[in-house]
Short mmCIF file of C-alpha atoms in Angstrom, two decimals:
data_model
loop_
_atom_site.label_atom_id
_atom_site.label_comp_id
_atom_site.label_asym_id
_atom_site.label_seq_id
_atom_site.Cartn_x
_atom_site.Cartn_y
_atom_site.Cartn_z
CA UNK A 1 92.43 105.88 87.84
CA UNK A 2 91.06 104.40 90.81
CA UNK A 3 88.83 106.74 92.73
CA UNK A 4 87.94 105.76 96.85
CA UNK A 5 86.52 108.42 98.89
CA UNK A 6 89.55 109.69 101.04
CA UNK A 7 92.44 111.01 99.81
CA UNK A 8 95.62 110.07 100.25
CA UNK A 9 97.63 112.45 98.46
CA UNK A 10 98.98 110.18 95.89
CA UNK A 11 96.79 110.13 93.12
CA UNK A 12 94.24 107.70 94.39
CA UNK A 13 92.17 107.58 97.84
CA UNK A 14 91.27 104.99 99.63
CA UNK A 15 88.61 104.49 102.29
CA UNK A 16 90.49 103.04 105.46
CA UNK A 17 91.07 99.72 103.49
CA UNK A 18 94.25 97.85 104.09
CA UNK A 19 95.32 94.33 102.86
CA UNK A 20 97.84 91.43 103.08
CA UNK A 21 98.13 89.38 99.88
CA UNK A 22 99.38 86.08 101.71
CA UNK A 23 101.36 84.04 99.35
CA UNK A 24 101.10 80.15 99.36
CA UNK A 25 102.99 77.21 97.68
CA UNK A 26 106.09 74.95 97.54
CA UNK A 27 109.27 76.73 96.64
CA UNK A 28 109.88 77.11 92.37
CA UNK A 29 105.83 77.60 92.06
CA UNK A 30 106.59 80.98 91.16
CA UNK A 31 105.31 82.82 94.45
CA UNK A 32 108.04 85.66 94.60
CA UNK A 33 107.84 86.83 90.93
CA UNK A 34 104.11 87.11 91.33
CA UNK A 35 104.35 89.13 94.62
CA UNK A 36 106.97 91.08 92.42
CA UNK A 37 104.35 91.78 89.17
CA UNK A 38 101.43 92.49 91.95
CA UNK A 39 103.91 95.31 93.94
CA UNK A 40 104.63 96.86 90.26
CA UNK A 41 100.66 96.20 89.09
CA UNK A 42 100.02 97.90 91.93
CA UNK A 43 102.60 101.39 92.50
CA UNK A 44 102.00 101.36 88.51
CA UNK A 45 98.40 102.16 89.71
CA UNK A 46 99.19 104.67 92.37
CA UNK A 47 98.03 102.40 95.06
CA UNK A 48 100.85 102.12 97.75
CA UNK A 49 102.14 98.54 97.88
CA UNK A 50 105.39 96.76 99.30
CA UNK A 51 106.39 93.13 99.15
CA UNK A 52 107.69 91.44 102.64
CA UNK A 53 109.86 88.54 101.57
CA UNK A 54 110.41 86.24 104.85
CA UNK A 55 113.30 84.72 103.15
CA UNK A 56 115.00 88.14 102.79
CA UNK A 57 114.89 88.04 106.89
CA UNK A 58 115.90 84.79 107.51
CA UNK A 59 118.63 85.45 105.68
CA UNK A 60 119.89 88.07 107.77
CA UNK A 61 120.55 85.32 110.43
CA UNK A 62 121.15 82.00 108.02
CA UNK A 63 122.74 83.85 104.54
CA UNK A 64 122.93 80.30 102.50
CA UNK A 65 121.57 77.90 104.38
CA UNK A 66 121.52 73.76 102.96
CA UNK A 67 117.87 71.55 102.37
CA UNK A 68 118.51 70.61 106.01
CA UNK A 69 117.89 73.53 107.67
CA UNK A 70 114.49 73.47 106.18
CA UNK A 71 113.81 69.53 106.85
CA UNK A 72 110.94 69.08 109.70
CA UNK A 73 113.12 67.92 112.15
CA UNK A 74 115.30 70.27 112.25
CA UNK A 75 114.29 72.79 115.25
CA UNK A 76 116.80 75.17 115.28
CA UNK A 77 115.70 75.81 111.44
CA UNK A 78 111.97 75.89 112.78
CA UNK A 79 112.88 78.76 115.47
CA UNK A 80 114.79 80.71 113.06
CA UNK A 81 112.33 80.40 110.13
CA UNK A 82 109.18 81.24 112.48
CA UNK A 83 111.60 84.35 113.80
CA UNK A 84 112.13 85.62 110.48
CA UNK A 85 108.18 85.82 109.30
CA UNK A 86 108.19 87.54 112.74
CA UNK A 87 110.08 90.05 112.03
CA UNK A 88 108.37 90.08 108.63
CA UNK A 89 104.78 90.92 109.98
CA UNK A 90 106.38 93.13 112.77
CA UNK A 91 107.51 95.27 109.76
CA UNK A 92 104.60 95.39 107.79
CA UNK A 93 102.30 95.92 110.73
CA UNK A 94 104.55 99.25 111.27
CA UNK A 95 104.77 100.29 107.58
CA UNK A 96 100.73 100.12 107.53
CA UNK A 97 100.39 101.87 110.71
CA UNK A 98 102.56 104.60 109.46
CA UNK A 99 99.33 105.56 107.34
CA UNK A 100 101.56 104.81 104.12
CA UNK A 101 100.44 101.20 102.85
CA UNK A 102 97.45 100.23 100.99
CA UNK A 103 98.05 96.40 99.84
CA UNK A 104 100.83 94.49 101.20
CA UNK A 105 102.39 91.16 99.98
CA UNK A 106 103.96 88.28 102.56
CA UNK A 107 106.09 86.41 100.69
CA UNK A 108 106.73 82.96 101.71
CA UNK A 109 105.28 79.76 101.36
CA UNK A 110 103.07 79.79 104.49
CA UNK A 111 102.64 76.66 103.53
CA UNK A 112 100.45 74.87 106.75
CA UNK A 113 97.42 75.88 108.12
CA UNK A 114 98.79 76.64 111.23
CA UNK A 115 100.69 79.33 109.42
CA UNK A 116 97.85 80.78 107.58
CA UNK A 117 95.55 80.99 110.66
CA UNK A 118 98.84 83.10 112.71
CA UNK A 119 99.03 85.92 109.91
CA UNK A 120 95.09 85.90 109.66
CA UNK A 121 95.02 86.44 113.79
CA UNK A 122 98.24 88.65 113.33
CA UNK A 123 96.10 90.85 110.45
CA UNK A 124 92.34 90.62 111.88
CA UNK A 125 94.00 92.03 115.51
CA UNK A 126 95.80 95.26 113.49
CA UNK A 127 92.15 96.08 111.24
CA UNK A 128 94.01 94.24 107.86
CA UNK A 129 92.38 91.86 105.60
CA UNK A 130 93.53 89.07 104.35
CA UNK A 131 93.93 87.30 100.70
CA UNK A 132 95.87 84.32 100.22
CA UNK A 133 97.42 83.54 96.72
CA UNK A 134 98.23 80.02 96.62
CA UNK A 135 100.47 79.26 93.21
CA UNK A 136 100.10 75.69 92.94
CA UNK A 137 101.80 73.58 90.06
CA UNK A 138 102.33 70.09 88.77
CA UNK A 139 103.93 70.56 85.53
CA UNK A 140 107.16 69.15 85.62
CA UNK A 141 108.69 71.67 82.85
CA UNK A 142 107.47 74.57 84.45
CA UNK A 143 108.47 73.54 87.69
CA UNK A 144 112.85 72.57 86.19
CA UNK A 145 112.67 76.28 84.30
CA UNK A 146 111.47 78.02 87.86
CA UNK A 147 114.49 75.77 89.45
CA UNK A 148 116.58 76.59 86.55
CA UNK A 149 116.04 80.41 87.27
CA UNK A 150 116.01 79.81 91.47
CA UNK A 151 119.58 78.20 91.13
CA UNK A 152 121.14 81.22 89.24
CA UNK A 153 119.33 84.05 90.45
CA UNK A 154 118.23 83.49 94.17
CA UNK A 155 120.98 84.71 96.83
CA UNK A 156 120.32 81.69 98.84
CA UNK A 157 122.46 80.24 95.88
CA UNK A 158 125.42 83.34 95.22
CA UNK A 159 128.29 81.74 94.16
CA UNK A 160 127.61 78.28 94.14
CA UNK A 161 127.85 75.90 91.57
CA UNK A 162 124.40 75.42 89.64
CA UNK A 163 124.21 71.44 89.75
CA UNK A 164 124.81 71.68 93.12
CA UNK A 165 122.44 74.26 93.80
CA UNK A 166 119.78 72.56 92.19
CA UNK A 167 120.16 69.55 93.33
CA UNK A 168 120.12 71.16 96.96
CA UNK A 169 117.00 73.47 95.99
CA UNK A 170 115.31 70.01 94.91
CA UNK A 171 116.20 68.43 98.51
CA UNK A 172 114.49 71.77 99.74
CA UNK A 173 111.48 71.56 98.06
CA UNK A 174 111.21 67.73 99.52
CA UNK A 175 111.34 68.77 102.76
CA UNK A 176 108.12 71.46 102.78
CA UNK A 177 106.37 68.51 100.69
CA UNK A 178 106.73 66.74 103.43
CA UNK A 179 104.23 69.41 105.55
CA UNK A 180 102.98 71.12 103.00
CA UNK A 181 98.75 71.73 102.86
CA UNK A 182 96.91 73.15 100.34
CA UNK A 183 94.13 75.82 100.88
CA UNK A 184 91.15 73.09 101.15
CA UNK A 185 87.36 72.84 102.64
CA UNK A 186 88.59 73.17 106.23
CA UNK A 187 89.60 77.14 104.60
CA UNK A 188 87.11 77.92 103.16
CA UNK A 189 86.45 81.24 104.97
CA UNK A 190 89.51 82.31 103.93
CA UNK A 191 89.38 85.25 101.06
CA UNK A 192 91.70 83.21 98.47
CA UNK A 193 92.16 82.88 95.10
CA UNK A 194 94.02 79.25 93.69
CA UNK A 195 96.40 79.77 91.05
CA UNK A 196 96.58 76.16 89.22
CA UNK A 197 99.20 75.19 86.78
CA UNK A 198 100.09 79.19 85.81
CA UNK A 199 96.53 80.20 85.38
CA UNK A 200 95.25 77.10 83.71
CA UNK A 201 92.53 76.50 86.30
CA UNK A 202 91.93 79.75 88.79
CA UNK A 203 89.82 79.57 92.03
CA UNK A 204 88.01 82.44 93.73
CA UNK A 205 86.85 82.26 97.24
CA UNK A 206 84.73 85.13 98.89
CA UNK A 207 86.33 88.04 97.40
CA UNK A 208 84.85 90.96 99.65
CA UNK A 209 85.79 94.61 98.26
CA UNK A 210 86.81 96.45 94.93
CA UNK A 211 90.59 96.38 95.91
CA UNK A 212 90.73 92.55 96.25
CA UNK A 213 88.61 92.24 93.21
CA UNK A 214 91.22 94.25 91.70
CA UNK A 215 94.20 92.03 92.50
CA UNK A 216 91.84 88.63 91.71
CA UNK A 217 91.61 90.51 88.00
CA UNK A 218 94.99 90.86 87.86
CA UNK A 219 95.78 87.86 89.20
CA UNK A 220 94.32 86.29 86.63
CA UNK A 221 95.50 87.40 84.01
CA UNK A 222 99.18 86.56 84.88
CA UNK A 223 101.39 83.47 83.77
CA UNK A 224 104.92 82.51 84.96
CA UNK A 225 106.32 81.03 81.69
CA UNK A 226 109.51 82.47 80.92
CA UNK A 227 109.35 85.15 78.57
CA UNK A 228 110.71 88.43 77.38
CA UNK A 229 109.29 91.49 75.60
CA UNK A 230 110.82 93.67 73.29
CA UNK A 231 110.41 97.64 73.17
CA UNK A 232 111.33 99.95 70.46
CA UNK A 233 110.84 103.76 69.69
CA UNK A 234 109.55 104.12 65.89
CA UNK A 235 112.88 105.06 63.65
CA UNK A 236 113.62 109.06 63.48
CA UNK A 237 110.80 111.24 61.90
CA UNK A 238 110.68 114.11 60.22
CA UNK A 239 109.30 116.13 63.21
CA UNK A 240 111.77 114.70 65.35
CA UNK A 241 114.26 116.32 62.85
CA UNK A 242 112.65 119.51 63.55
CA UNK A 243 112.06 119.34 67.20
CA UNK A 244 108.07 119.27 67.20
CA UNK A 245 105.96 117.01 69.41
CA UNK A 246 103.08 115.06 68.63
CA UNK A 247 101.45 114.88 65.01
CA UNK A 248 101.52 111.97 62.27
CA UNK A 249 104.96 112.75 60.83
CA UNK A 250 106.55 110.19 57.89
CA UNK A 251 109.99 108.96 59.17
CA UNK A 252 113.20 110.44 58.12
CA UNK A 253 115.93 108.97 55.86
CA UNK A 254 117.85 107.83 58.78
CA UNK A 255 114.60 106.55 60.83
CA UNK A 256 113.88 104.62 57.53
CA UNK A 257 117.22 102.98 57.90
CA UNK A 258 116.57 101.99 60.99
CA UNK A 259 113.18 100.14 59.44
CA UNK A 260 115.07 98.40 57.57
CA UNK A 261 117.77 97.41 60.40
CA UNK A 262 115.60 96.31 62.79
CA UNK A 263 114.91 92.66 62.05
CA UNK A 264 118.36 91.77 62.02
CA UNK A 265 118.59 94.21 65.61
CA UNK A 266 115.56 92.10 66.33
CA UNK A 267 116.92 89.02 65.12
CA UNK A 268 120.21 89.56 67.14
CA UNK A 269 118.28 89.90 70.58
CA UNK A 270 116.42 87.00 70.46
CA UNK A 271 118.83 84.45 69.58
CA UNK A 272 116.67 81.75 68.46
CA UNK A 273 113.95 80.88 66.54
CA UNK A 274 111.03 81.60 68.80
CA UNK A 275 108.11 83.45 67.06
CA UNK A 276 107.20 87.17 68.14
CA UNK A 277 104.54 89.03 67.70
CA UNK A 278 104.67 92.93 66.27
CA UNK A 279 102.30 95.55 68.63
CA UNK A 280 102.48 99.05 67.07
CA UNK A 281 100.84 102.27 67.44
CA UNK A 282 97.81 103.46 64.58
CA UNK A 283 100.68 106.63 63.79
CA UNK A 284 102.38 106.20 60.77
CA UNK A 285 105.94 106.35 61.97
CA UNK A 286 105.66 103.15 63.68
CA UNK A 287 103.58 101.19 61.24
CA UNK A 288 106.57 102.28 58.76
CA UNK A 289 108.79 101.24 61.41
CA UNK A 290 107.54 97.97 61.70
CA UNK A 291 106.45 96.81 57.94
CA UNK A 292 110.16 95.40 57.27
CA UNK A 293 109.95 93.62 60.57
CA UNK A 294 106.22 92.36 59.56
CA UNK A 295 107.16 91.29 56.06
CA UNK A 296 110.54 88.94 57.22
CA UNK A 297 110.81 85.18 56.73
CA UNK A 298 109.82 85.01 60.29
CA UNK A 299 106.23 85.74 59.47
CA UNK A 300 105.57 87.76 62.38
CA UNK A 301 101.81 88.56 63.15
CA UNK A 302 101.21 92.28 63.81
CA UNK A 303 98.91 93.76 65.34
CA UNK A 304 97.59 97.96 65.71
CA UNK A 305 96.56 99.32 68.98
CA UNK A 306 94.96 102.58 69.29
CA UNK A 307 96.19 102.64 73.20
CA UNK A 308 99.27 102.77 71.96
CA UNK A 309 99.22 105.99 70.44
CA UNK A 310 101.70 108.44 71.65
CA UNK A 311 100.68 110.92 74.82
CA UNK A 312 98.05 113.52 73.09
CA UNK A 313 100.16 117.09 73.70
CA UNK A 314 96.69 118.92 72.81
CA UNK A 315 96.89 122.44 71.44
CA UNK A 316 100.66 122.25 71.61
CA UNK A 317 100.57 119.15 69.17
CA UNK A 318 103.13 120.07 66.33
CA UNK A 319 104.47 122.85 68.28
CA UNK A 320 108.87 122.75 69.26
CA UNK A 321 109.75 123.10 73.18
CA UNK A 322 110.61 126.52 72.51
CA UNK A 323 107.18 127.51 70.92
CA UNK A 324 105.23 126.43 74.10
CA UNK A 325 107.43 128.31 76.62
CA UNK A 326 106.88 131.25 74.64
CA UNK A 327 103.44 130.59 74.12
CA UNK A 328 102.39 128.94 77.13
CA UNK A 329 105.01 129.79 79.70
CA UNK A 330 102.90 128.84 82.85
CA UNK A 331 102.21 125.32 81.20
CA UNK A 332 105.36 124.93 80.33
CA UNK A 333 106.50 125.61 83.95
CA UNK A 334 104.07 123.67 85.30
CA UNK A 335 104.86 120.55 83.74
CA UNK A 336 108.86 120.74 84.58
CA UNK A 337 107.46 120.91 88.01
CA UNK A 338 105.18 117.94 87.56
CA UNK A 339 105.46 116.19 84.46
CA UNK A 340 103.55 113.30 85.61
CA UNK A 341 100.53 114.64 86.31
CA UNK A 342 100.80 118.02 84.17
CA UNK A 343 98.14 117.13 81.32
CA UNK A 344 98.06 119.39 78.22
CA UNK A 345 95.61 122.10 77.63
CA UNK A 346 92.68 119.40 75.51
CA UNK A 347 95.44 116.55 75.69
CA UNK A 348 96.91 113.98 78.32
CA UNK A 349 98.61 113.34 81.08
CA UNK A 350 101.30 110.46 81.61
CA UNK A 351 98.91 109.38 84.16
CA UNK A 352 96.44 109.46 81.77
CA UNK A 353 98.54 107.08 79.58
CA UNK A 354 98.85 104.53 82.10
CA UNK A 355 95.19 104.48 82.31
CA UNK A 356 94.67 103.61 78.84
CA UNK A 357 97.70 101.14 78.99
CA UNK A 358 96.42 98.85 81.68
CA UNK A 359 94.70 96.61 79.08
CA UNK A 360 97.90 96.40 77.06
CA UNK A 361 99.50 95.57 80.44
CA UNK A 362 97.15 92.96 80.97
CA UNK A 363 97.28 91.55 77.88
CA UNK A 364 101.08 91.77 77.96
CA UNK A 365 100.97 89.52 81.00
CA UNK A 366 98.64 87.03 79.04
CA UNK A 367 101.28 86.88 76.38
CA UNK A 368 104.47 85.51 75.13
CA UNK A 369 107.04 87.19 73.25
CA UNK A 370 105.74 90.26 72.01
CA UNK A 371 107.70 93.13 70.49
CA UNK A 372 106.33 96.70 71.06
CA UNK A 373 106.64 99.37 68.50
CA UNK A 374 105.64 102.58 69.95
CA UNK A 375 106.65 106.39 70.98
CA UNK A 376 108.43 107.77 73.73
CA UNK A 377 106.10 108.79 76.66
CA UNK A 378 104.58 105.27 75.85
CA UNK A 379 107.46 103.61 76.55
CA UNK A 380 108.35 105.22 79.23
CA UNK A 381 105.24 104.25 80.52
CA UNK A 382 105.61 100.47 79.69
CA UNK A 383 109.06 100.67 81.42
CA UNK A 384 108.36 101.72 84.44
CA UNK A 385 105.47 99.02 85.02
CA UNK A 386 108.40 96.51 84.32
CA UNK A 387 111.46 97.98 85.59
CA UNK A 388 109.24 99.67 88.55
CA UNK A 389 110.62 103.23 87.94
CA UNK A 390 108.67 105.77 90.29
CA UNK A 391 106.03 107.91 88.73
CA UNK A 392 108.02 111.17 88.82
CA UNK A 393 110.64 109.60 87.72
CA UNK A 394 109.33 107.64 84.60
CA UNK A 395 108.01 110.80 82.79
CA UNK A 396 112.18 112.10 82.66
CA UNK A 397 113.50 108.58 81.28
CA UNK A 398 115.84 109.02 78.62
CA UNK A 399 114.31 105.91 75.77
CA UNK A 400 117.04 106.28 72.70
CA UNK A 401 115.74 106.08 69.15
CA UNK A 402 117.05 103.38 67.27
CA UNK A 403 117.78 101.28 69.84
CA UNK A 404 115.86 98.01 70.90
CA UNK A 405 115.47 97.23 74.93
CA UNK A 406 114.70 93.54 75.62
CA UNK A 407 112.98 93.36 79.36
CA UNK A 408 112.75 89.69 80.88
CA UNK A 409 110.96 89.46 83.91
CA UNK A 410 112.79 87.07 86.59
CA UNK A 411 111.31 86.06 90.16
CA UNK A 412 114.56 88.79 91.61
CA UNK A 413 113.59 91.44 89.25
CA UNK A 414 113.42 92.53 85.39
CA UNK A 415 117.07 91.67 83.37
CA UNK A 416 117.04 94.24 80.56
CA UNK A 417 119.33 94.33 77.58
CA UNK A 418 120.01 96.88 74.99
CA UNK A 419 120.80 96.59 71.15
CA UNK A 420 122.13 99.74 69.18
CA UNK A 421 121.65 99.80 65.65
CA UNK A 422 124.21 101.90 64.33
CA UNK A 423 122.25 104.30 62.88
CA UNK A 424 122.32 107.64 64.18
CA UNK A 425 119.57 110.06 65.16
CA UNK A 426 118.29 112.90 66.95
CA UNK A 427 118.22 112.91 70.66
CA UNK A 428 114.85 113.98 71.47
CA UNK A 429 115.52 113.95 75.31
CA UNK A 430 115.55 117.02 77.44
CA UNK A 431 116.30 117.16 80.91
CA UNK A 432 114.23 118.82 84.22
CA UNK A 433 114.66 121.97 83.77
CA UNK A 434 116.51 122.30 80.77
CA UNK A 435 116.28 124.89 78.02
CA UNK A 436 113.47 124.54 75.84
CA UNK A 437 116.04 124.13 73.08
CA UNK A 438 115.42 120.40 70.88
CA UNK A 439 118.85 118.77 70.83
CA UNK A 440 121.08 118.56 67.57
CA UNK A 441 121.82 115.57 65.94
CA UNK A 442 124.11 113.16 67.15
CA UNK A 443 126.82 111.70 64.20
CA UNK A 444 127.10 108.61 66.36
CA UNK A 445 124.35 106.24 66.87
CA UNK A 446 122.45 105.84 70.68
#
């Protein structure tokens, strides 16, 4: 956890510091899914954040506009675009002075100096610094996949055919080429950091306080090749059978089963022939969970991480809902009312499980193709980075045994698919406020 010295009520404090993380770059360099991960990164953290996309207000006015309203010479486009990161800052400059924001991100390609030195006035007048992202890329195959995605996800493009699309979105990206000006010398008193070729080559410029540092890490630690990752619970065990939390339990018959199922589940998900690699927990139900996965003809690499390890429940670790209630009723109250933050009596918090996770995180966003074998509150955890699930929300997910969840991040948000293995199991899930009763087993599978 991050600790300031003034509190904001939140979970972390912060000592009068506000930022805008200025994005910069040609259109299909990747700028709105990395404003997307840093948001995420960021609320994941407990440190208020908010993306302004300019694009989202200019189209309030132009919905789906053609390359030409984006050409140089076209003025009517230049009044309108320069109105919409107007109304942009205008925004943000409100949702910081409400007290609420810590770090925001302008989204757009701000890509002149002009540009950059109007939000820098705009920012240094309201108290905010400034640090400018610039996502800069040559590689011709990264650039078609990020035009690839921009043609069938953007809603500049709803509806329209995808050749058509991209060859428009190609005419677009001609035009700001035509302006366009990198972050150079003439800059260089900018705070920036230089994102070359997805992380390839990264370049820091006079980084000033712990919260920038803390983006810069981030930062670089991303990539924007497509990818997806792969979540799973461990199969049924035997104290899931018998409604009792924590401990090293063997899995059951049926959670065996579902050993045994998942590489095909696996296989089914992926589709093709790309290579992933196993992450699992040092517990024994997901090792055993994972070992027909590890041994396939894929040759998957697999890997233990003690961070993984599901949420220690302390001194009510092998204990059944119903045993803590009766034995600790004011815990057991207490962490209905906040389940995020409740940590058990010599155990853990969920927010103490996303501070052991942020290296997993990080590495995740180093990483391609990774399947995660793991246990409940874990997952949960891991979710709600990606899917950007609110922290008193996250802890009250419902994550189905036997059941894989593919997440893969887009520049519009996280597309997530589910694969059942028809094997059934206990539910393990209780709701807010619910009995302390563990749920019988379902006869159909989840």
């Amino acid at each position: 956890m991050v600790t300031y010295q003034k509190a904001n009520g939140k979970g972390v404090t912060v000592d009068h510091t506000r930022i805008c993380v200025v994005m910069v770059g040609l259109p299909a360099r990747g700028k709105s899914l990395i404003a997307q991960k840093v948001v995420r990164y960021l609320a994941w953290l407990s440190i208020p954040a908010k993306a302004f996309n300019v694009g989202s207000y200019r189209r309030n006015d132009t919905p789906n506009p053609t390359a030409d309203f984006f050409d140089t010479g076209n003025k009517e486009g230049e009044r309108l675009r320069h109105a919409a990161a107007e109304a942009a800052v205008a925004d943000m400059m409100k949702w910081f002075d409400s007290g609420e924001g810590v770090i925001a991100v302008l989204d757009a390609t701000n890509s002149t100096k002009d540009r950059r030195r109007w939000v820098h006035q705009r920012c240094e007048a309201n108290h905010i610094e400034t640090l400018y992202v610039e996502s800069k890329c040559d590689n011709e195959d990264i650039i078609m996949s990020n035009i690839l995605e921009v043609k069938t996800t953007s809603p500049d493009y709803k509806g329209q055919d995808p050749e058509i699309a991209a060859r428009d979105f190609r005419n677009r990206i001609r035009n700001y080429e035509k302006v366009y000006q990198t972050i150079d010398e003439d800059e260089k008193d900018l705070t920036y950091v230089k994102l070359i070729n997805v992380g390839r080559q990264v370049v820091v410029n006079q980084i000033r306080d712990y919260l920038q540092s803390r983006v810069v890490y981030y930062l670089m630690n991303l990539h924007i090749k497509p990818r997806s990752i792969w979540l799973s619970r461990h199969g049924e065990s035997e104290f899931n059978l018998l409604g009792r939390i924590g401990g090293d339990a063997d899995l059951s018959a049926r959670g065996d089963l579902y050993a045994r199922e998942l590489p095909a589940v696996v296989d089914r998900s992926v589709g093709d022939d790309r290579q992933l690699t196993i992450w699992t927990s040092t517990l024994s139900r997901t090792i055993q969970t994972a070992r027909f996965l590890a041994n396939s003809p894929k040759g998957y690499d697999k890997l233990e991480w003690k961070a993984l390890d599901e949420l220690d429940s302390g001194v009510c670790d092998g204990l059944t809902y119903a045993e803590i209630e009766a034995q600790y009723p004011e815990d057991f109250r207490a962490r209905d009312d906040d389940k995020y933050n409740y940590r058990y009596r010599g155990g853990e918090s969920y927010r103490d499980v996303v501070i052991r996770l942020e290296p997993i995180i990080m590495e995740l966003e180093r990483s391609e193709n990774i399947i995660i074998v793991t246990h409940q509150a874990v997952l949960r955890c891991i979710y709600a980075y990606y899917m950007n699930v609110p922290q008193e929300k996250s802890p009250w997910m419902e994550v189905p045994l036997h059941t894989v969840i593919k997440l893969t991040p887009r520049a519009y948000g996280t597309l997530e698919e589910r694969f059942k293995a028809n094997i059934p199991a206990v539910s393990t899930f209780r709701e807010k406020g619910s009995v302390a009763k563990h749920q019988e087993s379902k006869e159909s599978s989840l």
